[in-house]
Amino acid sequence: QVQLVQSGAEVKKPGASVKVSCKASGYTFTSYGISWVRQAPGQGLEWMGWISVYNGNTYYAQKLQDRVTMTTDTSTSTAYMELRSLRSDDTAVYYCARHGGNGYFDYWGQGTLVTVSS
Amino acid sequence: DIQMTQSPSTLSASVGDRVTITCRASQSISSSLAWHQQKPGKAPKLLIYKASSLESGVPSRFSGSGSGTEFTLTISSLQPDDFATYYCQQYNSYSGTFGQGTKLEIK
């Protein structure tokens, strides 16, 4: 069965970076894209960007494109999302999601809480 | 960027009611529209994709319709498990914007 298992919770100081991982299993990793979505406490879902695992092409949300990098390691079927220059408003649960079909998100990771606090 | 606008933001209903949630796109997205359900503390779950295709395992009381810029999610007869927050999401043109969400509450 398809599973996306994310790394554990992180606490970071303002200005630091965080790298969240998302390990895929149960399907051919290179056949599907991966998106990253975040959700601040009590707020809605915010799409951050996605990576084509097949060719490594990335597409980032405009407001984050200067601070975010998405990568994959096909040897371990793992996707990564790094966010730099963290601010308090980056405190959120970060999700990875697999692209089914033409890009809808058919499977989600369990989420990783990133807390930014001095 | 494509903007997605959902209405209403909150909906109060009773078990057995028929409810409809609307989602509007700021420009045409053809049928590149999905609906997700999220319960507190949990990851979202895909319900509908390609505007009207029911994801495997999702009860048939859920249905979606629309194309272009106007879309709806309908739950034909609310069950206790359906009280949650619902998000529309467009996946056109290499992006994946969400609506702001509709919280479905028990009346």
PDB file of N, CA and C in Angstrom, chain A residues 10 12 16-20 81-84 86 94 114:
ATOM      1  N   GLU A  10      10.185  19.416  14.633  1.00  0.00           N
ATOM      2  CA  GLU A  10      11.396  20.234  14.733  1.00  0.00           C
ATOM      3  C   GLU A  10      11.070  21.525  15.476  1.00  0.00           C
ATOM      4  N   LYS A  12      12.950  25.256  15.792  1.00  0.00           N
ATOM      5  CA  LYS A  12      14.043  26.042  15.217  1.00  0.00           C
ATOM      6  C   LYS A  12      13.954  27.499  15.697  1.00  0.00           C
ATOM      7  N   ALA A  16      17.040  30.383  11.204  1.00  0.00           N
ATOM      8  CA  ALA A  16      17.602  29.060  10.919  1.00  0.00           C
ATOM      9  C   ALA A  16      16.918  28.430   9.706  1.00  0.00           C
ATOM     10  N   SER A  17      17.369  27.213   9.359  1.00  0.00           N
ATOM     11  CA  SER A  17      16.776  26.441   8.270  1.00  0.00           C
ATOM     12  C   SER A  17      16.233  25.135   8.831  1.00  0.00           C
ATOM     13  N   VAL A  18      15.290  24.552   8.103  1.00  0.00           N
ATOM     14  CA  VAL A  18      14.759  23.241   8.463  1.00  0.00           C
ATOM     15  C   VAL A  18      14.655  22.405   7.196  1.00  0.00           C
ATOM     16  N   LYS A  19      14.898  21.109   7.349  1.00  0.00           N
ATOM     17  CA  LYS A  19      14.778  20.192   6.215  1.00  0.00           C
ATOM     18  C   LYS A  19      13.894  19.039   6.651  1.00  0.00           C
ATOM     19  N   VAL A  20      12.762  18.884   5.999  1.00  0.00           N
ATOM     20  CA  VAL A  20      11.788  17.844   6.323  1.00  0.00           C
ATOM     21  C   VAL A  20      11.866  16.752   5.256  1.00  0.00           C
ATOM     22  N   MET A  81      12.142  18.776   1.705  1.00  0.00           N
ATOM     23  CA  MET A  81      11.763  20.191   1.594  1.00  0.00           C
ATOM     24  C   MET A  81      12.593  20.966   2.600  1.00  0.00           C
ATOM     25  N   GLU A  82      13.392  21.909   2.095  1.00  0.00           N
ATOM     26  CA  GLU A  82      14.188  22.758   2.968  1.00  0.00           C
ATOM     27  C   GLU A  82      13.639  24.182   2.919  1.00  0.00           C
ATOM     28  N   LEU A  83      13.429  24.765   4.068  1.00  0.00           N
ATOM     29  CA  LEU A  83      12.967  26.142   4.173  1.00  0.00           C
ATOM     30  C   LEU A  83      13.993  26.939   4.970  1.00  0.00           C
ATOM     31  N   ARG A  84      14.457  28.038   4.412  1.00  0.00           N
ATOM     32  CA  ARG A  84      15.529  28.828   5.011  1.00  0.00           C
ATOM     33  C   ARG A  84      14.993  30.121   5.616  1.00  0.00           C
ATOM     34  N   LEU A  86      14.011  31.063   8.539  1.00  0.00           N
ATOM     35  CA  LEU A  86      12.716  30.832   9.190  1.00  0.00           C
ATOM     36  C   LEU A  86      12.265  32.023  10.016  1.00  0.00           C
ATOM     37  N   TYR A  94       3.784  20.691   8.249  1.00  0.00           N
ATOM     38  CA  TYR A  94       4.192  20.557   6.858  1.00  0.00           C
ATOM     39  C   TYR A  94       3.847  19.148   6.380  1.00  0.00           C
ATOM     40  N   VAL A 114       6.654  21.984  12.524  1.00  0.00           N
ATOM     41  CA  VAL A 114       7.846  22.817  12.637  1.00  0.00           C
ATOM     42  C   VAL A 114       7.473  24.050  13.446  1.00  0.00           C
TER      43      VAL A 114
END
